[in-house]
Coordinates of C-alpha atoms in Angstrom, one line a residue:
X276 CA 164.2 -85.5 -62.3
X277 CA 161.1 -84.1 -61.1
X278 CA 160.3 -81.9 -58.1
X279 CA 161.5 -83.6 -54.8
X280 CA 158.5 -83.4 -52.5
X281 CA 159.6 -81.1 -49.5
X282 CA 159.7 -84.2 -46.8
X283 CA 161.6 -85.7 -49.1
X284 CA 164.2 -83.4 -49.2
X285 CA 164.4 -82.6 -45.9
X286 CA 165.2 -85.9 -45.5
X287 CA 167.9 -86.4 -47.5
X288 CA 169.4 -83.4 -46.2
X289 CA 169.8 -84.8 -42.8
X290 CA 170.9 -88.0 -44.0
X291 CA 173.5 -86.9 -46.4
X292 CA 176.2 -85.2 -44.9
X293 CA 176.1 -87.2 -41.5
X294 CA 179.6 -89.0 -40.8
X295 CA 179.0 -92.3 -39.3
X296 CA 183.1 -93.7 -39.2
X297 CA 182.2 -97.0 -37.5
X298 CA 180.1 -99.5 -36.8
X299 CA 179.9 -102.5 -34.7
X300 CA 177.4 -105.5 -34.8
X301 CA 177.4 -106.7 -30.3
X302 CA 175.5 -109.8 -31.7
X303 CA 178.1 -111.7 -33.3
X304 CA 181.4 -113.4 -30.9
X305 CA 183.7 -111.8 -32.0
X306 CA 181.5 -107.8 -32.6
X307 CA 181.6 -107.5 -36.6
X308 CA 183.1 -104.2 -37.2
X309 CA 182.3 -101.8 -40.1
X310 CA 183.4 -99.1 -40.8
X311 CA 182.5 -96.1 -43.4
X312 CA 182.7 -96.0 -47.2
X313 CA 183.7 -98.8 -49.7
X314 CA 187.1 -99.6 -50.2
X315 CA 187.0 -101.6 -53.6
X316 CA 185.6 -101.6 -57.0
X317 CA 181.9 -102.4 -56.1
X318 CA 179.2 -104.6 -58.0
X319 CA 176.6 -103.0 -56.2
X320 CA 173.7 -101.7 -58.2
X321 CA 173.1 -97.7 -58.1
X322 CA 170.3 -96.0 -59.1
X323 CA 170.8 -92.8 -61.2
X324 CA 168.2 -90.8 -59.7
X325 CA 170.0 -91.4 -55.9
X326 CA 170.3 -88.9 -54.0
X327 CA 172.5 -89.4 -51.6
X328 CA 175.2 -90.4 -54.1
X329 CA 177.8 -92.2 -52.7
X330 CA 177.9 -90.7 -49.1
X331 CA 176.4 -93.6 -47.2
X332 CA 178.2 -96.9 -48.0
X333 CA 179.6 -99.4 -45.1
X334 CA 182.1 -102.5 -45.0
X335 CA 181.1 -104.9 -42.8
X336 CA 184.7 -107.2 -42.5
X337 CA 183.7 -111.0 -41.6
X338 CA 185.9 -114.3 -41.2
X339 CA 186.4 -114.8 -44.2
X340 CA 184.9 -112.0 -46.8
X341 CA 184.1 -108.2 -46.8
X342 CA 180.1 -107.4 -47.1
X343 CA 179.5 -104.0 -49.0
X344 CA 176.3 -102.1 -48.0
X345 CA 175.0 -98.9 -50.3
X346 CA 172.1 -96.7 -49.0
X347 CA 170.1 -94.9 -51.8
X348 CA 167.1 -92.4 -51.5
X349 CA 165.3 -92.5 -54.9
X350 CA 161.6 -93.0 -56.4
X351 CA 160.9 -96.5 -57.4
X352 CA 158.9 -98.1 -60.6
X353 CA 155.4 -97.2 -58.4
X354 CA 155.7 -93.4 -57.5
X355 CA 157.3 -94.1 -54.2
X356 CA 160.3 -92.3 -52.6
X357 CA 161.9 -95.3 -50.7
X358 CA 165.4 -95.6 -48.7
X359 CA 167.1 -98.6 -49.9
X360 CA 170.1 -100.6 -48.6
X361 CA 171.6 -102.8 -51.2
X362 CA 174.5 -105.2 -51.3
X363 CA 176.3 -106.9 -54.3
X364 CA 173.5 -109.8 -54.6
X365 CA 170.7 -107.1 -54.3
X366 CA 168.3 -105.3 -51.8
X367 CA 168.4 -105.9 -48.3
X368 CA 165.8 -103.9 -46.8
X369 CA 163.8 -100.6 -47.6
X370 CA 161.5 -98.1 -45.9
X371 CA 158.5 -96.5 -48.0
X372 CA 158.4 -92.5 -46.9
X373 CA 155.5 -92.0 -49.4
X374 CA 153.3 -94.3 -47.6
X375 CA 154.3 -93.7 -44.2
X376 CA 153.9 -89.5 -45.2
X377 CA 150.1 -90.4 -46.8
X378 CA 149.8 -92.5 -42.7
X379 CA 150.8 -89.6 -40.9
X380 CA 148.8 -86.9 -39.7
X381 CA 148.5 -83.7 -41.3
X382 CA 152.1 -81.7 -39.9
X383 CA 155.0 -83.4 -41.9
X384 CA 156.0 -86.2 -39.4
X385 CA 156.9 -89.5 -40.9
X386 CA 157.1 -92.4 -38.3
X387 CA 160.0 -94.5 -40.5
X388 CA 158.7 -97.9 -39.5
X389 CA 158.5 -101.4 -42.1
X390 CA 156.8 -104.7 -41.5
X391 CA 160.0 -107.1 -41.4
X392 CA 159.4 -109.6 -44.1
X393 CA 161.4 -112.5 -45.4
X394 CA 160.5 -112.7 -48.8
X395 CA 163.6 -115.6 -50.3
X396 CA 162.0 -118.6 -52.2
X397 CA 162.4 -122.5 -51.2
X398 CA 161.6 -122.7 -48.0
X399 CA 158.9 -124.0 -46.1
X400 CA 156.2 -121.5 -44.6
X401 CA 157.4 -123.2 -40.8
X402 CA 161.2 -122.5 -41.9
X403 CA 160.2 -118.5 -43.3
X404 CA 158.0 -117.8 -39.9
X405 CA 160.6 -119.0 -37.6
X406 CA 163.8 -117.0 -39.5
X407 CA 161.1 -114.2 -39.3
X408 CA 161.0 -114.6 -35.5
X409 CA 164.3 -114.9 -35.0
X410 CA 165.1 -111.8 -36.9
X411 CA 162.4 -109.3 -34.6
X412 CA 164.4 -111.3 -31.4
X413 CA 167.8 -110.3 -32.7
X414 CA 167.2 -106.5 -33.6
X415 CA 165.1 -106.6 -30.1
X416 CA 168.6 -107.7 -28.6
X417 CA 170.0 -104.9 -30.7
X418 CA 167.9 -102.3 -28.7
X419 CA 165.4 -101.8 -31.8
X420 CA 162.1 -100.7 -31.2
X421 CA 160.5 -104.5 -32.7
X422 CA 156.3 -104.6 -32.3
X423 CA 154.9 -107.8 -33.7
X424 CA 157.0 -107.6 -36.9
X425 CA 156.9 -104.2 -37.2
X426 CA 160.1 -102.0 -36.6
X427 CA 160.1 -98.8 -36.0
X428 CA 163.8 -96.8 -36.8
X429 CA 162.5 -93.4 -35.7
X430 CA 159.9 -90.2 -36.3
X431 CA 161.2 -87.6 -38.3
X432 CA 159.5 -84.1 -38.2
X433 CA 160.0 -83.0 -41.7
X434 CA 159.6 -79.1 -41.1
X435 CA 162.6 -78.8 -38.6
X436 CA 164.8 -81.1 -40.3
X437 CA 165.5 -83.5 -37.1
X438 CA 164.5 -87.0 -35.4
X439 CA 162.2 -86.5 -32.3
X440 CA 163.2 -90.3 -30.4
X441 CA 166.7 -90.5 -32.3
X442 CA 169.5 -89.4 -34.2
X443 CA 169.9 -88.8 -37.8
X444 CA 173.9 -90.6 -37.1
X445 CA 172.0 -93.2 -34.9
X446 CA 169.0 -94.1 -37.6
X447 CA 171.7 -94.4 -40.1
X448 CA 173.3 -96.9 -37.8
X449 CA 170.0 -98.8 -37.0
X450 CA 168.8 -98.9 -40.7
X451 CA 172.3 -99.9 -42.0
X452 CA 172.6 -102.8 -38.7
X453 CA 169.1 -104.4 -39.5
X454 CA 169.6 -104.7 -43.5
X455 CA 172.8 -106.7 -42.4
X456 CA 170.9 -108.4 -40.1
X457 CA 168.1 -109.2 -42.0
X458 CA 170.4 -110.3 -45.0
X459 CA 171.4 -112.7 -42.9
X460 CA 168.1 -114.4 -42.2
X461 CA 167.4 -114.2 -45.7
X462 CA 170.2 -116.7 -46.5
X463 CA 170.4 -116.0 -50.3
X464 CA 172.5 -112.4 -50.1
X465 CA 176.2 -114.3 -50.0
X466 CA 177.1 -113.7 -46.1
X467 CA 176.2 -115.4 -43.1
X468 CA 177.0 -113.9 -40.0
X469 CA 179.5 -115.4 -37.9
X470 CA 178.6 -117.4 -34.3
X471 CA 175.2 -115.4 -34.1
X472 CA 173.0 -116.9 -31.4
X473 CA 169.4 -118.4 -31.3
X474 CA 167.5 -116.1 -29.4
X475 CA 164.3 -116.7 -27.8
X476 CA 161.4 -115.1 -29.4
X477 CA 160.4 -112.0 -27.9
X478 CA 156.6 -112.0 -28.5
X479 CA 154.7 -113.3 -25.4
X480 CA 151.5 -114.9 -24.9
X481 CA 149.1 -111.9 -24.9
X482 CA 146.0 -111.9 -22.4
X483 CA 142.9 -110.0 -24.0
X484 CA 139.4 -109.2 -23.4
X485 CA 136.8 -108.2 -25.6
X486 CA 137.1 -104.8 -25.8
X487 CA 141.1 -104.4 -25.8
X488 CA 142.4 -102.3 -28.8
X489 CA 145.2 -103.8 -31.2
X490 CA 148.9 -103.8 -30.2
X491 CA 150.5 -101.6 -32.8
X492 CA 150.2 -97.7 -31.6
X493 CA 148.8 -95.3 -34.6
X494 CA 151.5 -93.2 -36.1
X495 CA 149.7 -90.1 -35.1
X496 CA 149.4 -91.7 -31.5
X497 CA 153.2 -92.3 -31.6
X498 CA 153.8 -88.4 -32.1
X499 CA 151.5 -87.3 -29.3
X500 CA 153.4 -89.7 -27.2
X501 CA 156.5 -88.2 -28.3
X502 CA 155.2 -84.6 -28.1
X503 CA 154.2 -84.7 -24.7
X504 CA 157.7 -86.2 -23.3
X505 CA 159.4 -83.2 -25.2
X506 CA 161.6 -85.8 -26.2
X507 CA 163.0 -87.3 -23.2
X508 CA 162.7 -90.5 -21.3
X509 CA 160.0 -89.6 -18.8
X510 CA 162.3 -92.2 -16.3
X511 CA 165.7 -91.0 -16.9
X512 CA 165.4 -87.5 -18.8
X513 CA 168.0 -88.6 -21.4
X514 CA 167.6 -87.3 -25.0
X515 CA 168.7 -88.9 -28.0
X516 CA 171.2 -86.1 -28.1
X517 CA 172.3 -87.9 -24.9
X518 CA 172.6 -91.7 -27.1
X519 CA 170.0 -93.3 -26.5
X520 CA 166.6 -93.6 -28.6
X521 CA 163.3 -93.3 -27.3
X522 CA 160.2 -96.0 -27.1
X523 CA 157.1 -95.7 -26.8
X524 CA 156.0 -98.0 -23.7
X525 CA 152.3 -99.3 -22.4
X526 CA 152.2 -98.5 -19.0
X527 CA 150.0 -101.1 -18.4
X528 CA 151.7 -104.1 -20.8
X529 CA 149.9 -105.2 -23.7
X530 CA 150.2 -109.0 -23.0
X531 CA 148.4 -107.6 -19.8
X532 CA 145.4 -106.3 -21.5
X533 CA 146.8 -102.5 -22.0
X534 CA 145.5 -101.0 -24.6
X535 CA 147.0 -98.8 -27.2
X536 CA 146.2 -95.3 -25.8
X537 CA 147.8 -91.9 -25.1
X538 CA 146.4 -92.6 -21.3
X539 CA 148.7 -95.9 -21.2
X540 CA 151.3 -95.1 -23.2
X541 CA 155.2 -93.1 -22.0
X542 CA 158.3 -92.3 -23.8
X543 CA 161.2 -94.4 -22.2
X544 CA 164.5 -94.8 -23.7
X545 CA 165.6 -98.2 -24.8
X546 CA 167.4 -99.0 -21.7
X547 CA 164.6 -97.7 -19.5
X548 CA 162.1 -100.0 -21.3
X549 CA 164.0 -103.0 -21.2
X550 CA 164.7 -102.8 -17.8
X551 CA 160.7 -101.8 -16.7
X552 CA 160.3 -105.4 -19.6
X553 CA 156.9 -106.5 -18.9
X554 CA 156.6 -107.3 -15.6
X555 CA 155.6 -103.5 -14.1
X556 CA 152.7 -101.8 -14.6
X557 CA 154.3 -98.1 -13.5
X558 CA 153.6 -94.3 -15.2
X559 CA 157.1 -92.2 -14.5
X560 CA 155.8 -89.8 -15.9

């Protein structure tokens, strides 16, 4: 193998040797429970070049079947280091770190955000759009950081090794919940997940004028944000060392005609911003 770029690396090495023991989708009536590792012989398809080896890999136990989950850190066919999570009938969901890392600004900070896309064949466009939608509602739900259809799992600074608005245990947790989650909109990976709800969608009607900006903050933007909150919910003061993971929230809301800003814009934690939704236009900071 070639030289491992130095974000890369840094990467892997705060992924690898992080013990998540269990996890639990809230979702679902009853919560589906995983746990770590694989138990069983599995079919899941590893890539030589992975290198986290075998040291992330979840069951997920439903009614009437186990789900086997593999995450692998390796460059693809096009030059790109991507984190994958694969199942038995194939890939679930990925993240692009070469991309985001060409994005970002000039320090080593990678914003690991995707656009959530279902990309299955036979079905309508109507059928695709509204699994989409109910997909950004449920990891919404989840406490996931959903804008549009873009997720965003956390921003890692690659030259101190760490998460500034997370965990590496808790972005392991995130990434690993919304591939099962996704596989399950995607309707062709085997599993369907048991008694999950409809949820309403969580994009609302959006009120602009002519000169408002577009909804989706910059990665760079996202940083500053982060940066000038030190890492803490400017409401609460919590820390993601504290459990929680950090937002970043438009003061003024962008269905309100907020624009996308460092003046308008705060760190809040999850349970902060879903409690400030979008009815208040309030700076804690």
């Amino acid at each position: 193998m070639d030289q491992i770029p130095s974000y890369v690396d840094s990467f892997r090495k705060a992924l690898i040797d992080e013990n998540v023991a269990r996890l639990q989708l809230d979702l679902c009536t009853p919560p589906v429970q995983g746990y770590h590792g694989i138990l069983t012989t599995s079919h899941i398809q590893y890539n030589q070049d992975n290198l986290l080896g075998r040291s992330q890999e979840f069951t997920f136990e439903l009614t009437n079947q186990r789900v086997e989950l593999s995450l692998q850190l390796y460059r693809n066919v096009r030059d790109h280091w991507r984190l994958f999570c694969y199942t038995t009938t194939g890939m679930l969901f990925s993240i692009n770190l070469s991309l985001l890392q060409r994005k970002g600004p000039q320090s080593p900070i990678l914003t690991l955000s995707q656009t959530l896309r279902l990309t299955m064949r036979g079905i309508s466009p109507e059928e695709r759009r509204d699994r989409t939608d109910q997909l950004c509602a449920a990891l919404n739900r989840l406490g996931l950081e959903v804008d549009g259809q873009t997720l965003a799992l956390g921003t890692f600074d690659a030259d101190k090794g760490d998460f500034l608005d997370t965990t590496a245990r808790a972005f392991l947790r995130d990434f690993t919940l919304t591939s099962l989650v996704k596989g399950h909109f995607m309707g062709n990976k085997g599993y369907e997940l048991p008694k999950l709800p409809k949820f309403e969608h969580a994009i609302l009607p959006v009120v602009r004028d002519a000169t408002s900006a577009r909804r989706l903050i910059p990665l760079r933007l996202r940083y500053e944000v982060l940066e000038k909150a030190g890492g803490r919910c400017v409401l609460c003061g919590r820390t993601p060392r504290d459990g929680i993971k950090l937002h970043v929230d438009h003061i003024k809301p962008y269905s309100q005609g907020g624009r996308s800003e460092l003046v308008n814009l705060q760190a809040l934690c999850h349970e902060c911003n879903i409690g400030k939704g979008n009815r208040a236009e309030t700076r804690f900071s």
